[in-house]
PDB file of C-alpha atoms and ligand atoms in Angstrom:
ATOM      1  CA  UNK Y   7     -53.392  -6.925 -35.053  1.00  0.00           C
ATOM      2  CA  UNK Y   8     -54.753  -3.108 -35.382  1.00  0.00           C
ATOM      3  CA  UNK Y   9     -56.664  -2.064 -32.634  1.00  0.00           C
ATOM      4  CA  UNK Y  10     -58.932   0.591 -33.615  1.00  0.00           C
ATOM      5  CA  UNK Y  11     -59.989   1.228 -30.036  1.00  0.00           C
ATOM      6  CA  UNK Y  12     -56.255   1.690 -28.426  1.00  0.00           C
ATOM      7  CA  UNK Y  13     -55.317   3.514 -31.644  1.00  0.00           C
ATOM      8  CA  UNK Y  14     -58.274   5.977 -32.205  1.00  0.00           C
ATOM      9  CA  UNK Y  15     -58.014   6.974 -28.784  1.00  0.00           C
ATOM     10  CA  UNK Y  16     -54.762   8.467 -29.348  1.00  0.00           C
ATOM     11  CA  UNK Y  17     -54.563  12.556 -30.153  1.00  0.00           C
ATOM     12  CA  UNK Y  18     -53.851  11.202 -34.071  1.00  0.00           C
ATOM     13  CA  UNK Y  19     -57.575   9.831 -33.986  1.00  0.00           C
ATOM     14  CA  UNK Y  20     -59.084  12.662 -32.505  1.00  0.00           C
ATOM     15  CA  UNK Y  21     -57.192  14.757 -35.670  1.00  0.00           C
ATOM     16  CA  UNK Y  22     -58.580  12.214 -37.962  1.00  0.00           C
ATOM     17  CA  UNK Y  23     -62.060  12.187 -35.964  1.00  0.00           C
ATOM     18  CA  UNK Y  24     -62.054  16.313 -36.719  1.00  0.00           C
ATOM     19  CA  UNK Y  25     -62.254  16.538 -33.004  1.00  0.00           C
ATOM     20  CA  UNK Y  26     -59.144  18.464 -32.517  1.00  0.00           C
ATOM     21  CA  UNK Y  27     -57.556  21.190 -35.438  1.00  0.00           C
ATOM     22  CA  UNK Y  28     -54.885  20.615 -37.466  1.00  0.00           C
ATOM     23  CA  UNK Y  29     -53.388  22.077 -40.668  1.00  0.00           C
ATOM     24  CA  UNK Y  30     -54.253  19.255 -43.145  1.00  0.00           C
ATOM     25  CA  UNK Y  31     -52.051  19.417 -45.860  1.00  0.00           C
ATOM     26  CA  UNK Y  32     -53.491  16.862 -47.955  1.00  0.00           C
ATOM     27  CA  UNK Y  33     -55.904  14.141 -47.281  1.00  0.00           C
ATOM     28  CA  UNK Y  34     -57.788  11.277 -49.510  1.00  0.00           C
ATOM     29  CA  UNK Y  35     -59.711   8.357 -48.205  1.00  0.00           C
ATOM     30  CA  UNK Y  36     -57.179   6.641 -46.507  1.00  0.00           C
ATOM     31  CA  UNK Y  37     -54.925   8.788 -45.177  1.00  0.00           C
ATOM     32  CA  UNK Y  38     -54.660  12.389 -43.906  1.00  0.00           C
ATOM     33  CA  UNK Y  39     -51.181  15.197 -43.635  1.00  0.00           C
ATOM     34  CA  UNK Y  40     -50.879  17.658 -41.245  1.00  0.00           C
ATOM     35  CA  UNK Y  41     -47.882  19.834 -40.300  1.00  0.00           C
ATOM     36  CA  UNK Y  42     -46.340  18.716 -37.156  1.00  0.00           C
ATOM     37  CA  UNK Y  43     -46.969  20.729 -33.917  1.00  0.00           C
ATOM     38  CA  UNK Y  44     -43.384  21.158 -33.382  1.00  0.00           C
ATOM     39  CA  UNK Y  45     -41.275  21.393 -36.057  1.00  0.00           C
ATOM     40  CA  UNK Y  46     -37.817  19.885 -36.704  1.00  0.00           C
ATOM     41  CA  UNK Y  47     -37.425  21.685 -39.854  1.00  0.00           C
ATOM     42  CA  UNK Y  48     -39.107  24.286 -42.224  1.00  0.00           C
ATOM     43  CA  UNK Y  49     -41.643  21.575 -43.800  1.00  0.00           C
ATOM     44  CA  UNK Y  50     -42.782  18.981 -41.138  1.00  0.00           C
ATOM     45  CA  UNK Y  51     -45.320  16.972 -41.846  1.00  0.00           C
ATOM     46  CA  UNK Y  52     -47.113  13.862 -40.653  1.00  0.00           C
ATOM     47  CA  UNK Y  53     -49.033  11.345 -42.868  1.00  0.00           C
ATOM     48  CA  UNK Y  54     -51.007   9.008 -40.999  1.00  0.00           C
ATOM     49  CA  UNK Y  55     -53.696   6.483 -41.981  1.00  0.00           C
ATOM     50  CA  UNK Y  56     -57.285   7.128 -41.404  1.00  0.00           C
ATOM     51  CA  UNK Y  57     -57.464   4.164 -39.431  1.00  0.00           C
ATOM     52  CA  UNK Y  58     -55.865   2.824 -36.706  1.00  0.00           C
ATOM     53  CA  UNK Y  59     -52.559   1.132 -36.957  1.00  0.00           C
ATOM     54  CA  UNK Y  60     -50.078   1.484 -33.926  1.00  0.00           C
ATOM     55  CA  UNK Y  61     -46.761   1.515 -35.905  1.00  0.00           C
ATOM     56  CA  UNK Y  62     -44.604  -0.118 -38.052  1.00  0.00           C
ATOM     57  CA  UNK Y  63     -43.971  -2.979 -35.340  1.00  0.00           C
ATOM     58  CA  UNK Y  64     -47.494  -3.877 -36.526  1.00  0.00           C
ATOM     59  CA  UNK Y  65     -46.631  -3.618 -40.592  1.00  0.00           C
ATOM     60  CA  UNK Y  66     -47.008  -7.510 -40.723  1.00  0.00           C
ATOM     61  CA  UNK Y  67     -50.571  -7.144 -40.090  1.00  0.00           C
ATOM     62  CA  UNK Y  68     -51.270  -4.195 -41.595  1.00  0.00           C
ATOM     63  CA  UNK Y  69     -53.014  -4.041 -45.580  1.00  0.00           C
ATOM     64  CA  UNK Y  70     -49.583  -3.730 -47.400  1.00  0.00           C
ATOM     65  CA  UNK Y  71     -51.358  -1.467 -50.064  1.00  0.00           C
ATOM     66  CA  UNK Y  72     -52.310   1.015 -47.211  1.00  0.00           C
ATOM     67  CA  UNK Y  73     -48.341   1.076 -46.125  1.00  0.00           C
ATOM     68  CA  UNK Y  74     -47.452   1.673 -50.282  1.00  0.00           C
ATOM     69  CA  UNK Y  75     -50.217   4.504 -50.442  1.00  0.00           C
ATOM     70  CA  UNK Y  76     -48.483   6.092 -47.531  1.00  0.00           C
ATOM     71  CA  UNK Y  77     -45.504   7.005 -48.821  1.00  0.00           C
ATOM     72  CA  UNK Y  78     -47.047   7.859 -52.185  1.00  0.00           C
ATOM     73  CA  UNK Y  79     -49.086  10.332 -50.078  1.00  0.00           C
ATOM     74  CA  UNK Y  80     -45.600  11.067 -48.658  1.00  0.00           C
ATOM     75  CA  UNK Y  81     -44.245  12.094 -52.024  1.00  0.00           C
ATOM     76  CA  UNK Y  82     -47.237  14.079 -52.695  1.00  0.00           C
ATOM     77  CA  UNK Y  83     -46.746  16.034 -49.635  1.00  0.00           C
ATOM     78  CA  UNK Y  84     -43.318  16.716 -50.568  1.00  0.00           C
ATOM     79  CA  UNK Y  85     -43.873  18.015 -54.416  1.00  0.00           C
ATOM     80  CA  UNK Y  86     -46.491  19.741 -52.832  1.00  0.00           C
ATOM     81  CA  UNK Y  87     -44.554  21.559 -50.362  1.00  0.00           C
ATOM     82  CA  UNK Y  88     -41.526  22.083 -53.125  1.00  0.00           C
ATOM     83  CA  UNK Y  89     -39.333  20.042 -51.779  1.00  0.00           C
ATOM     84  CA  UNK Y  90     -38.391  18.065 -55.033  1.00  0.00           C
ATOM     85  CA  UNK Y  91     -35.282  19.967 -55.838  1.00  0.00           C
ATOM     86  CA  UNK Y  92     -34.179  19.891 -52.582  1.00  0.00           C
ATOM     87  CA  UNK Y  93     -34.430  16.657 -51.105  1.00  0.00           C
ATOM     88  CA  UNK Y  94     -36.570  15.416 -48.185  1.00  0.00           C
ATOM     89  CA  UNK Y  95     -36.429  12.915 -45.856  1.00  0.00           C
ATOM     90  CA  UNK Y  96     -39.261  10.369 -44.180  1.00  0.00           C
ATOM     91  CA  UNK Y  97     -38.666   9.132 -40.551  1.00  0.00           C
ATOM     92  CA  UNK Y  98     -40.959   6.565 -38.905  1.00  0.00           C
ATOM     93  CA  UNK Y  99     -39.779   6.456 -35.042  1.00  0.00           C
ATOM     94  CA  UNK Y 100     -40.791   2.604 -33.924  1.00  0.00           C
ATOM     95  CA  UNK Y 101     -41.090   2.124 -30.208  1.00  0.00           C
ATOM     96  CA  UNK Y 102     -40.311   3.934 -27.088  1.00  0.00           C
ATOM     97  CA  UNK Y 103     -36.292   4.148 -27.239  1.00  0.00           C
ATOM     98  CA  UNK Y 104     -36.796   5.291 -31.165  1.00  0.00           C
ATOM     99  CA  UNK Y 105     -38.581   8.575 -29.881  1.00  0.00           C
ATOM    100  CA  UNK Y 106     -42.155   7.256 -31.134  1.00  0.00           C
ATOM    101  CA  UNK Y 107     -44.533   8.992 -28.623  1.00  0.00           C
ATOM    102  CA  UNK Y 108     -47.911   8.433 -30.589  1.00  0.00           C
ATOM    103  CA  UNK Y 109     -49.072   5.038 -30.950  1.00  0.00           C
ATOM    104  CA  UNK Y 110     -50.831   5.626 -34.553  1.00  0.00           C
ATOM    105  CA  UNK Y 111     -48.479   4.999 -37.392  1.00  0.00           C
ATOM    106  CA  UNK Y 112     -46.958   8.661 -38.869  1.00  0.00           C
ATOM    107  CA  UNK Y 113     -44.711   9.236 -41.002  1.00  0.00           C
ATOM    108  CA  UNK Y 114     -42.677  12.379 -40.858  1.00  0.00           C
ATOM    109  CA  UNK Y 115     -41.810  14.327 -43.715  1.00  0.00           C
ATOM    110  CA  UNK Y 116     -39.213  16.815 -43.265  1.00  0.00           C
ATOM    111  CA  UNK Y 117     -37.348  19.622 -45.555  1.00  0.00           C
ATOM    112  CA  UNK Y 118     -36.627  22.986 -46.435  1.00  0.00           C
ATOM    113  CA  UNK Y 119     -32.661  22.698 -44.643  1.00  0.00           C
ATOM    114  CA  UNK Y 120     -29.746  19.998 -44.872  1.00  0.00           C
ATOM    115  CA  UNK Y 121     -30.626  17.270 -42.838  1.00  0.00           C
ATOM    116  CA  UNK Y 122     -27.564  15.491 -41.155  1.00  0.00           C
ATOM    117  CA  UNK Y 123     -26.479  11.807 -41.022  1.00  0.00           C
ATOM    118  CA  UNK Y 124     -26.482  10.000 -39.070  1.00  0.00           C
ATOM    119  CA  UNK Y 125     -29.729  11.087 -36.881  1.00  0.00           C
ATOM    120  CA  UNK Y 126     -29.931  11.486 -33.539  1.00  0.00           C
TER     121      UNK Y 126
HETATM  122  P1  LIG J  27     -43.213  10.563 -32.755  1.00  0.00           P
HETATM  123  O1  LIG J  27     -42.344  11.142 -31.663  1.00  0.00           O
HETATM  124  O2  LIG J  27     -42.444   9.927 -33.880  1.00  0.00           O
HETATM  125  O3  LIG J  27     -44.274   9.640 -32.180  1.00  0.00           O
HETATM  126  O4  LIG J  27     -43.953  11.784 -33.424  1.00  0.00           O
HETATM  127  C1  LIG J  27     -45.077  12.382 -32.881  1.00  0.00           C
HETATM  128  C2  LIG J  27     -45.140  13.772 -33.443  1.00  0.00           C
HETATM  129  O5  LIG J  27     -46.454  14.254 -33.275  1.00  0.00           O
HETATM  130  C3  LIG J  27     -44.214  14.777 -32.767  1.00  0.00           C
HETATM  131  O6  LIG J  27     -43.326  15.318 -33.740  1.00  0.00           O
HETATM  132  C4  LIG J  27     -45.161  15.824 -32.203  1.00  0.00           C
HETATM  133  O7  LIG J  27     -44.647  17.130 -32.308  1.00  0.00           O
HETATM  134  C5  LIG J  27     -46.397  15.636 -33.084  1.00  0.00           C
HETATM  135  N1  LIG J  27     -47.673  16.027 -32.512  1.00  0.00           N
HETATM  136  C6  LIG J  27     -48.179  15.666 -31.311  1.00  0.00           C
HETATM  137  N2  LIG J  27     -49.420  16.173 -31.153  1.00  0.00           N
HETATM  138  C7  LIG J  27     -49.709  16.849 -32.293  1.00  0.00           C
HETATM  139  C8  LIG J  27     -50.828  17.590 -32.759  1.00  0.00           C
HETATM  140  N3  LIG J  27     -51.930  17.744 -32.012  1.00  0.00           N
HETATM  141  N4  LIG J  27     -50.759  18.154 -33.981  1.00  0.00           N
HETATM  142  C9  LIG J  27     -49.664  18.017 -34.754  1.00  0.00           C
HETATM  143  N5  LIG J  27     -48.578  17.320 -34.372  1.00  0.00           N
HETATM  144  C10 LIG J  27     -48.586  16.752 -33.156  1.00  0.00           C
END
């Protein structure tokens, strides 16, 4: 189950909150995009829900119309940032040993140079 109190706590709910900055890319009611602190390519960009889901290890329980708008809002991002001729890829780390660090589902969007398989 979400829990809105572990998962707003985290530094993706004070972005969301407007209590820390960020450079929001795109945003609509349910979700927000902001570029990525630290950047593992030239476009890097997360896209997060509004509210408070912990990952994917929770996508059983979470409103499967909120995980579809997310990676429409993912595709939006990446027209946006011109990425459609390109190519772009979307990583969701899941869990400690998968790199995930933030306990607020993200999804990364990342362009703008070849990106090797298979990932680290
Ligand atoms: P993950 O390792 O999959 O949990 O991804 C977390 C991502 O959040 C990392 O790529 C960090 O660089 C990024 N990050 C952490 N804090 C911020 C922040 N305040 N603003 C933007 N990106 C952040």
């Amino acid at each position: 189950m979400s829990d809105p109190q572990q998962s707003s706590d985290t530094v993706f709910g004070a972005i969301v909150r407007g209590e820390i900055p960020a450079e929001i890319v795109y945003e609509d009611d349910d979700c927000i995009a902001f570029r990525d602190l630290n950047p593992q390519a030239p476009v890097h960009v997360l896209v997060i829900p509004r509210i408070a889901v912990s990952g994917l290890q929770e996508a059983d329980q979470a409103d499967p119309a909120l995980l579809g708008h997310l990676m429409q809002a993912a595709q939006t991002v990446a027209r946006q940032e011109g990425l459609d001729a390109s190519g772009w890829r979307v990583v969701v780390n899941v869990g400690e040993a998968a790199g995930q660090t933030v306990p607020h589902l993200h999804l990364h969007v990342l362009g703008g140079r070849a990106l090797t398989w298979p990932p680290g």
